[in-house]
Coordinates of C-alpha atoms in Angstrom, one line a residue:
X15 CA -7.2 21.6 80.1
X16 CA -7.5 20.0 76.7
X17 CA -9.4 16.7 76.4
X18 CA -7.0 14.2 75.0
X19 CA -9.3 11.2 75.0
X20 CA -9.5 10.9 71.2
X21 CA -5.8 10.1 71.2
X22 CA -6.6 7.0 73.1
X23 CA -8.9 5.6 70.5
X24 CA -8.0 3.0 68.0
X25 CA -7.4 3.7 64.3
X26 CA -11.0 2.8 63.5
X27 CA -12.4 5.2 66.0
X28 CA -13.4 2.7 68.6
X29 CA -12.0 2.6 72.1
X30 CA -9.2 0.0 72.3
X31 CA -9.5 -2.6 75.1
X32 CA -12.3 -1.1 77.2
X33 CA -12.3 -4.0 79.7
X34 CA -8.6 -4.0 80.1
X35 CA -8.7 -0.2 80.7
X36 CA -11.4 -0.6 83.4
X37 CA -9.5 -3.4 85.1
X38 CA -6.3 -1.4 85.1
X39 CA -8.0 1.7 86.6
X40 CA -9.8 -0.4 89.2
X41 CA -6.5 -2.1 90.3
X42 CA -4.7 1.2 90.5
X43 CA -7.5 2.8 92.6
X44 CA -7.6 -0.2 95.0
X45 CA -3.8 -0.2 95.5
X46 CA -3.7 3.6 95.9
X47 CA -6.5 3.6 98.5
X48 CA -5.0 0.7 100.5
X49 CA -1.6 2.4 100.5
X50 CA -3.0 5.7 101.7
X51 CA -5.4 4.3 104.3
X52 CA -2.8 1.9 105.7
X53 CA -0.4 4.7 106.4
X54 CA -3.1 7.0 107.8
X55 CA -4.4 4.5 110.4
X56 CA -1.3 2.5 111.0
X57 CA -1.1 1.9 114.8
X58 CA 2.6 2.3 115.2
X59 CA 2.9 5.4 113.1
X60 CA -0.1 7.0 114.8
X61 CA 1.3 6.2 118.3
X62 CA 4.7 7.8 117.5
X63 CA 3.1 10.8 116.0
X64 CA 0.8 11.3 119.0
X65 CA 3.8 11.4 121.4
X66 CA 5.3 14.3 119.5
X67 CA 2.4 16.4 118.1
X68 CA -0.4 15.3 120.4
X69 CA -3.4 13.1 119.8
X70 CA -5.7 15.8 118.4
X71 CA -3.2 16.8 115.6
X72 CA -2.5 13.1 114.9
X73 CA -6.2 12.5 114.4
X74 CA -6.4 15.5 112.1
X75 CA -3.5 14.2 110.0
X76 CA -5.1 10.8 109.8
X77 CA -8.4 12.3 108.7
X78 CA -6.6 14.4 106.1
X79 CA -4.8 11.4 104.8
X80 CA -8.0 9.4 104.4
X81 CA -9.9 12.3 102.7
X82 CA -7.1 13.1 100.3
X83 CA -6.7 9.4 99.4
X84 CA -10.4 9.1 98.6
X85 CA -10.4 12.3 96.6
X86 CA -7.4 11.2 94.7
X87 CA -9.0 7.8 93.9
X88 CA -12.1 9.6 92.5
X89 CA -9.9 11.9 90.4
X90 CA -8.0 8.9 89.0
X91 CA -11.2 7.4 87.6
X92 CA -11.3 10.2 85.1
X93 CA -7.7 9.9 83.9
X94 CA -8.6 8.5 80.5
X95 CA -11.2 11.2 79.8
X96 CA -9.3 14.2 81.1
X97 CA -5.6 13.1 81.4
X98 CA -4.1 16.7 81.6
X99 CA -6.6 17.9 84.2
X100 CA -6.2 14.7 86.2
X101 CA -2.4 15.0 86.2
X102 CA -2.5 18.6 87.4
X103 CA -5.1 17.7 90.1
X104 CA -3.0 14.8 91.4
X105 CA 0.0 17.1 91.7
X106 CA -2.0 19.5 93.8
X107 CA -3.4 16.7 96.0
X108 CA 0.1 15.2 96.5
X109 CA 1.4 18.6 97.6
X110 CA -1.6 18.9 100.0
X111 CA -0.8 15.5 101.4
X112 CA 2.8 16.5 102.1
X113 CA 1.6 19.7 103.9
X114 CA -1.2 18.2 105.9
X115 CA 0.0 14.6 106.6
X116 CA 3.8 14.8 106.0
X117 CA 3.8 12.0 103.5
X118 CA 2.7 11.3 99.9
X119 CA 0.3 8.5 101.0
X120 CA 0.6 6.7 97.7
X121 CA 0.4 9.8 95.5
X122 CA 3.7 8.8 93.9
X123 CA 1.8 5.9 92.3
X124 CA -1.0 8.3 91.3
X125 CA 1.4 10.7 89.7
X126 CA 3.1 7.9 87.7
X127 CA -0.2 6.6 86.5
X128 CA -1.5 10.0 85.5
X129 CA 1.6 10.9 83.6
X130 CA 1.5 7.5 81.9
X131 CA -2.0 8.3 80.6
X132 CA -0.8 11.8 79.4
X133 CA 2.2 10.4 77.6
X134 CA 0.0 7.7 76.0
X135 CA -2.5 10.3 74.8
X136 CA -0.4 13.4 74.0
X137 CA 2.8 14.3 72.0
X138 CA 6.1 13.7 73.9
X139 CA 6.8 17.4 74.2
X140 CA 3.5 18.0 76.1
X141 CA 4.1 14.9 78.3
X142 CA 7.6 16.0 79.4
X143 CA 6.6 19.6 80.0
X144 CA 3.7 18.4 82.1
X145 CA 6.0 16.0 84.0
X146 CA 8.2 18.9 85.0
X147 CA 5.2 21.0 85.9
X148 CA 3.9 18.2 88.2
X149 CA 7.1 16.9 89.8
X150 CA 9.0 20.1 90.5
X151 CA 6.3 21.7 92.8
X152 CA 5.9 18.4 94.7
X153 CA 9.7 18.4 95.3
X154 CA 9.6 22.0 96.5
X155 CA 6.8 21.2 98.9
X156 CA 8.6 18.1 100.2
X157 CA 11.7 20.1 100.9
X158 CA 9.8 22.9 102.7
X159 CA 7.1 21.1 104.6
X160 CA 8.2 20.5 108.3
X161 CA 5.9 17.5 108.7
X162 CA 7.8 15.6 106.1
X163 CA 10.9 15.7 108.3
X164 CA 9.0 14.7 111.4
X165 CA 7.1 11.8 109.9
X166 CA 10.1 10.6 108.0
X167 CA 12.3 10.5 111.0
X168 CA 9.7 8.6 113.0
X169 CA 9.2 6.1 110.2
X170 CA 13.0 5.5 110.0
X171 CA 13.3 5.1 113.7
X172 CA 15.3 8.3 114.1
X173 CA 14.9 10.8 116.8
X174 CA 13.7 14.3 115.8
X175 CA 16.3 16.9 116.4
X176 CA 19.3 14.5 116.3
X177 CA 20.7 15.7 113.0
X178 CA 24.2 16.0 111.8
X179 CA 25.6 19.2 110.2
X180 CA 24.2 18.4 106.7
X181 CA 20.7 17.2 107.9
X182 CA 21.3 13.5 107.9
X183 CA 19.4 11.6 110.7
X184 CA 21.4 9.4 113.1
X185 CA 19.6 6.1 114.0
X186 CA 19.6 5.3 117.7
X187 CA 21.5 2.3 118.7
X188 CA 23.4 2.2 115.5
X189 CA 26.3 4.5 116.0
X190 CA 27.5 6.1 112.8
X191 CA 24.6 4.9 110.7
X192 CA 22.7 7.8 109.2
X193 CA 19.9 8.3 106.6
X194 CA 19.6 11.1 104.1
X195 CA 17.2 14.1 104.6
X196 CA 13.7 12.6 104.5
X197 CA 12.4 15.0 101.8
X198 CA 14.9 13.2 99.4
X199 CA 13.6 9.8 100.5
X200 CA 10.0 11.1 100.0
X201 CA 10.7 12.7 96.6
X202 CA 12.7 9.9 95.1
X203 CA 9.8 7.5 94.5
X204 CA 7.8 10.4 93.0
X205 CA 10.6 11.2 90.5
X206 CA 11.2 7.5 89.6
X207 CA 7.6 6.6 89.1
X208 CA 6.9 9.8 87.1
X209 CA 9.8 9.2 84.7
X210 CA 8.8 5.5 84.4
X211 CA 5.2 6.5 83.7
X212 CA 6.1 9.0 81.0
X213 CA 8.6 6.7 79.3
X214 CA 6.2 3.7 79.3
X215 CA 3.3 5.9 78.1
X216 CA 5.5 7.3 75.3
X217 CA 6.3 3.8 74.2
X218 CA 2.7 2.8 74.2
X219 CA 1.7 5.9 72.1
X220 CA 4.5 5.2 69.6
X221 CA 3.4 1.6 69.2
X222 CA -0.2 2.6 68.9
X223 CA 0.6 5.2 66.2
X224 CA 2.8 2.8 64.3
X225 CA 0.0 0.2 64.4
X226 CA -2.5 2.7 63.2
X227 CA -0.2 3.8 60.4
X228 CA 0.2 0.2 59.3
X229 CA -3.5 -0.4 59.4
X230 CA -4.2 2.8 57.5
X231 CA -1.6 1.9 54.9
X232 CA -3.3 -1.6 54.6
X233 CA -6.7 0.0 54.2
X234 CA -5.3 2.4 51.6
X235 CA -3.8 -0.5 49.7
X236 CA -7.1 -2.4 49.9
X237 CA -9.0 0.7 48.7
X238 CA -6.6 1.1 45.8
X239 CA -6.9 -2.5 44.8
X240 CA -10.7 -2.2 45.0
X241 CA -10.6 1.0 42.9
X242 CA -8.3 -0.7 40.4
X243 CA -10.7 -3.7 40.2
X244 CA -13.6 -1.3 39.5
X245 CA -11.6 0.4 36.8
X246 CA -10.7 -3.0 35.3
X247 CA -14.3 -4.0 35.4
X248 CA -15.4 -0.8 33.8
X249 CA -12.7 -1.2 31.1
X250 CA -13.9 -4.8 30.6
X251 CA -17.5 -3.7 30.2
X252 CA -16.5 -1.0 27.7
X253 CA -14.4 -3.5 25.8
X254 CA -17.3 -6.0 25.7
X255 CA -19.7 -3.2 24.7
X256 CA -17.4 -2.1 21.9
X257 CA -17.0 -5.7 20.6
X258 CA -20.8 -6.3 20.8
X259 CA -21.4 -3.1 18.8
X260 CA -18.8 -3.9 16.2
X261 CA -20.3 -7.4 15.7
X262 CA -24.0 -6.8 16.0
X263 CA -24.2 -3.4 14.3
X264 CA -22.2 -4.7 11.4
X265 CA -23.9 -8.0 11.1
X266 CA -27.4 -6.7 11.4
X267 CA -26.8 -3.9 8.9
X268 CA -25.3 -6.3 6.4
X269 CA -28.0 -8.9 7.0
X270 CA -30.8 -6.3 6.4
X271 CA -29.1 -5.2 3.2
X272 CA -28.6 -8.8 2.0
X273 CA -32.2 -9.7 2.9
X274 CA -33.5 -6.6 1.1
X275 CA -31.4 -7.3 -2.0
X276 CA -32.4 -11.0 -2.1
X277 CA -36.1 -10.0 -1.9
X278 CA -35.7 -7.5 -4.7
X279 CA -33.8 -10.0 -6.9
X280 CA -36.0 -13.0 -6.1
X281 CA -38.1 -12.8 -9.3
X282 CA -35.7 -11.3 -11.8
X283 CA -32.5 -13.0 -10.7
X284 CA -33.0 -16.0 -8.5
X285 CA -29.3 -16.9 -8.7
X286 CA -28.3 -13.5 -7.3
X287 CA -31.0 -13.8 -4.6
X288 CA -29.8 -17.3 -3.6
X289 CA -26.2 -16.0 -3.3
X290 CA -27.4 -13.1 -1.2
X291 CA -29.3 -15.4 1.1
X292 CA -26.3 -17.7 1.5
X293 CA -24.2 -14.7 2.4
X294 CA -26.9 -13.6 4.9
X295 CA -26.8 -17.0 6.6
X296 CA -23.0 -17.0 6.7
X297 CA -23.1 -13.5 8.2
X298 CA -25.6 -14.6 10.8
X299 CA -23.6 -17.6 11.8
X300 CA -20.4 -15.6 12.1
X301 CA -22.2 -13.0 14.2
X302 CA -23.6 -15.7 16.5
X303 CA -20.1 -17.1 17.0
X304 CA -18.7 -13.7 17.7
X305 CA -21.5 -13.0 20.2
X306 CA -20.8 -16.3 22.0
X307 CA -17.1 -15.5 22.1
X308 CA -17.7 -12.1 23.6
X309 CA -20.2 -13.2 26.1
X310 CA -17.7 -15.7 27.4
X311 CA -15.8 -12.9 29.0
X312 CA -18.7 -12.2 31.3
X313 CA -18.3 -15.7 32.9
X314 CA -15.5 -16.8 35.2
X315 CA -13.7 -19.7 33.4
X316 CA -13.7 -23.0 35.2
X317 CA -10.4 -24.8 35.8
X318 CA -9.1 -26.0 32.5
X319 CA -11.4 -23.8 30.5
X320 CA -10.0 -21.1 28.0
X321 CA -8.8 -18.0 29.8
X322 CA -9.0 -14.4 28.7
X323 CA -6.1 -13.2 26.7
X324 CA -4.0 -10.3 27.8
X325 CA -2.3 -9.4 24.6
X326 CA -4.8 -6.9 23.1
X327 CA -3.8 -3.4 24.0
X328 CA -7.1 -2.1 22.6
X329 CA -9.3 -4.6 24.3
X330 CA -9.9 -6.8 21.2
X331 CA -8.5 -10.2 22.2
X332 CA -11.3 -11.2 24.6
X333 CA -10.8 -14.9 24.3
X334 CA -8.1 -17.2 22.9
X335 CA -10.4 -17.9 19.9
X336 CA -8.9 -16.5 16.6
X337 CA -9.7 -12.9 15.9
X338 CA -10.4 -11.3 12.5
X339 CA -7.3 -9.9 10.8
X340 CA -6.1 -8.4 7.6
X341 CA -6.5 -11.8 5.8
X342 CA -10.2 -11.5 6.4
X343 CA -10.5 -8.0 4.8
X344 CA -11.2 -9.4 1.3
X345 CA -14.1 -11.5 2.6
X346 CA -15.4 -8.6 4.6
X347 CA -15.3 -6.4 1.5
X348 CA -17.0 -9.1 -0.6
X349 CA -19.8 -9.2 1.9
X350 CA -20.4 -5.5 1.6
X351 CA -20.2 -5.8 -2.2
X352 CA -22.9 -8.5 -2.0
X353 CA -25.0 -6.2 0.1
X354 CA -24.8 -3.6 -2.7
X355 CA -21.8 -1.3 -1.8
X356 CA -19.5 -0.5 -4.7
X357 CA -16.3 -1.1 -2.7
X358 CA -12.9 -0.4 -4.3
X359 CA -9.7 -1.5 -2.5
X360 CA -6.0 -0.8 -2.5
X361 CA -3.2 -2.2 -0.4
X362 CA -5.2 -5.1 1.1
X363 CA -3.1 -7.8 -0.5
X364 CA 0.4 -6.3 -0.3
X365 CA 2.8 -9.0 0.7
X366 CA 3.6 -9.1 4.4
X367 CA 0.6 -7.2 5.6
X368 CA -0.5 -10.3 7.5
X369 CA 2.7 -10.1 9.4
X370 CA 1.4 -7.2 11.5
X371 CA 0.9 -7.6 15.2
X372 CA -2.5 -9.4 15.8
X373 CA -3.8 -6.4 17.7
X374 CA -3.0 -4.1 14.9
X375 CA -4.6 -6.4 12.4
X376 CA -7.8 -6.5 14.5
X377 CA -7.8 -2.7 14.8
X378 CA -7.5 -2.4 11.0
X379 CA -10.3 -4.9 10.5
X380 CA -12.6 -3.1 12.9
X381 CA -11.9 0.3 11.4
X382 CA -12.8 -0.9 7.9
X383 CA -15.8 -2.9 9.2
X384 CA -17.3 0.0 11.1
X385 CA -16.6 2.5 8.3
X386 CA -18.3 0.3 5.6
X387 CA -21.2 -0.5 8.0
X388 CA -21.8 3.3 8.5
X389 CA -21.7 3.8 4.7
X390 CA -24.1 1.0 4.2
X391 CA -26.4 2.5 6.8
X392 CA -26.2 6.2 5.9
X393 CA -25.2 6.2 2.2
X394 CA -26.3 2.9 0.7
X395 CA -26.6 4.5 -2.8
X396 CA -23.1 6.0 -2.9
X397 CA -21.3 5.9 -6.2
X398 CA -18.2 4.3 -4.8
X399 CA -16.4 3.4 -1.5
X400 CA -12.6 3.4 -1.5
X401 CA -10.8 1.3 1.1
X402 CA -7.0 2.0 1.2
X403 CA -4.3 0.5 3.4
X404 CA -1.0 2.3 3.2
X405 CA 2.2 1.5 5.0
X406 CA 5.1 3.9 5.6
X407 CA 8.3 3.2 7.5
X408 CA 6.8 4.2 10.8
X409 CA 3.0 4.1 10.4
X410 CA 0.1 2.3 9.0
X411 CA -2.7 4.3 7.4
X412 CA -6.2 3.1 6.8
X413 CA -8.6 5.2 4.8
X414 CA -12.3 4.5 4.0
X415 CA -14.1 7.2 1.9
X416 CA -17.4 7.2 0.1
X417 CA -18.9 9.6 -2.4
X418 CA -22.0 10.4 -0.4
X419 CA -25.6 9.4 -0.6
X420 CA -26.5 12.3 -2.9
X421 CA -26.5 16.1 -3.1
X422 CA -29.1 16.4 -0.4
X423 CA -27.4 14.1 2.1
X424 CA -26.6 15.6 5.5
X425 CA -23.5 14.2 7.1
X426 CA -22.8 15.5 10.7
X427 CA -19.3 15.6 12.2
X428 CA -18.2 16.4 15.7
X429 CA -14.6 17.3 16.5
X430 CA -13.3 15.3 19.5
X431 CA -10.2 15.3 21.6
X432 CA -6.7 14.2 20.7
X433 CA -6.9 15.6 17.2
X434 CA -9.7 13.3 16.0
X435 CA -13.0 14.2 14.5
X436 CA -15.6 11.8 15.8
X437 CA -19.2 11.2 15.6
X438 CA -21.0 11.0 19.0
X439 CA -22.1 7.5 18.1
X440 CA -20.6 4.4 19.8
X441 CA -19.1 3.1 16.5
X442 CA -16.7 5.9 15.8
X443 CA -16.0 6.3 19.5
X444 CA -15.0 2.6 19.6
X445 CA -12.8 3.0 16.5
X446 CA -11.1 6.0 18.2
X447 CA -10.5 4.0 21.3
X448 CA -8.8 1.2 19.4
X449 CA -6.6 3.6 17.5
X450 CA -5.8 5.6 20.6
X451 CA -4.5 2.5 22.3
X452 CA -1.6 2.6 19.7
X453 CA -1.1 6.3 20.2
X454 CA -2.6 6.9 16.8
X455 CA -5.2 9.3 15.5
X456 CA -8.6 8.9 13.9
X457 CA -10.4 11.4 11.7
X458 CA -14.0 11.0 10.7
X459 CA -16.0 13.6 8.9
X460 CA -17.2 15.1 5.6
X461 CA -14.9 14.8 2.7
X462 CA -16.0 16.3 -0.6
X463 CA -19.6 15.1 -1.1
X464 CA -19.2 12.1 1.1
X465 CA -17.7 10.9 4.3
X466 CA -14.1 9.8 5.1
X467 CA -12.6 7.8 8.0
X468 CA -8.8 8.0 8.3
X469 CA -6.8 6.1 10.9
X470 CA -3.1 6.3 11.5
X471 CA -1.3 3.7 13.6
X472 CA 2.3 4.7 14.5
X473 CA 4.7 1.8 14.9
X474 CA 2.5 -0.5 12.8
X475 CA 4.0 0.3 9.5
X476 CA 6.6 -1.4 7.3
X477 CA 9.1 -1.4 10.1
X478 CA 6.8 -3.6 12.2
X479 CA 6.7 -6.4 9.6
X480 CA 9.4 -8.5 8.0
X481 CA 10.1 -8.3 4.2
X482 CA 7.5 -5.7 3.4
X483 CA 8.1 -2.8 1.1
X484 CA 6.3 0.5 1.7
X485 CA 3.1 1.3 -0.3
X486 CA 2.3 4.8 -1.6
X487 CA 2.6 7.5 1.0
X488 CA -0.3 8.9 3.0
X489 CA -0.5 12.1 1.0
X490 CA -2.5 10.7 -2.0
X491 CA -6.3 10.8 -2.3
X492 CA -7.9 7.4 -1.8
X493 CA -10.5 8.2 -4.4
X494 CA -7.7 8.0 -7.0
X495 CA -6.8 4.4 -6.2
X496 CA -7.8 1.7 -8.6
X497 CA -10.2 -1.1 -7.8
X498 CA -8.6 -4.3 -6.6

């Protein structure tokens, strides 16, 4: 027989209600034993039997009843561990009780309990097939065993042998009153309790499975929420890291260049040195404010404190504090010019460019900032750097191209996914992430003797602003644009 015990365990793998199960089994065994022993040693029933079959056979029948009852009680103790085996064994013992003692001696109760356990542990098809396999043989034995008729007639007060034509007993002293064949009376409780046990066990199993499914669904939802929270946390960390890189890498690069330029011009051009130092201080202050703003994301805001903004599709709006936009590009370019880069611009002051979505403005600003920072770091002696912002009807293009640090300069490029050429560094990866958030493309790689970064933001062109006319199309070379 198959061990069906795992079906009785709860959804978490632990046995459900162990004390309740033990109490139920103990109660069942006590009732079963009391029922069987009471019938076996009942004074009146033993006296009547002895008159018809003799004292010796009566004692043998009583002994068989007691032994079968005790064996059945021991078998019932294992019904939760081996429900199929117990059900089959109980059926055999019930048939033996009918053959040896002429009565079920409480085995109808044992059969109902065993089938309840099977139905609670196994699929309905298995439970009903086993019910038929248990009940039908018991009915056949009840119909065929001669002791069933004898014991039944004595228990009903009838006289053995006084039967009508269809086998119904006539009760003495009650003329015309009859009882049905005793095997039917014996079998009826077996059938009723068996059906009740299977039906109730099936209900318990269905309820248990439904509860387990609900708990599993709740656990799956909790796991999904936890995973979503982890993804959100990872995105937040990546966003903070990108912002920190954009701010710190740019600011430190510019501050080093400004400090170096101020030191070089200190003797021959004090005024230029003073201007460079002032710009260095402003850059440092701005960087400090940006760092404070970004680090604020890492702390849970207190009630009434500023909250994290949700409007930045690229992860730029980390707090409600104002973010850099296209109106800050001129000052950004001036800062790099002060640091020594010969920057030429085109398209930065076209009317209506500041009407772009704030997220698009921040992306444009960061692309220009990172590109100029890389040029200042890797090609500080370039002959020129061109910054061009072009708008078409359905896209915004940003191009930053330098002339290279010299004929011996080595400028690596790595081709990435989504049609973008990217450096393995965090800076270009961060730019690509911002542009990808708009469904755009980023190209970064060698161009002529220098390096070019080209970003295209679809949906952020002239159609995204009000009262803006399109600038020259994306096909022209940025190095041919005039200096603003």
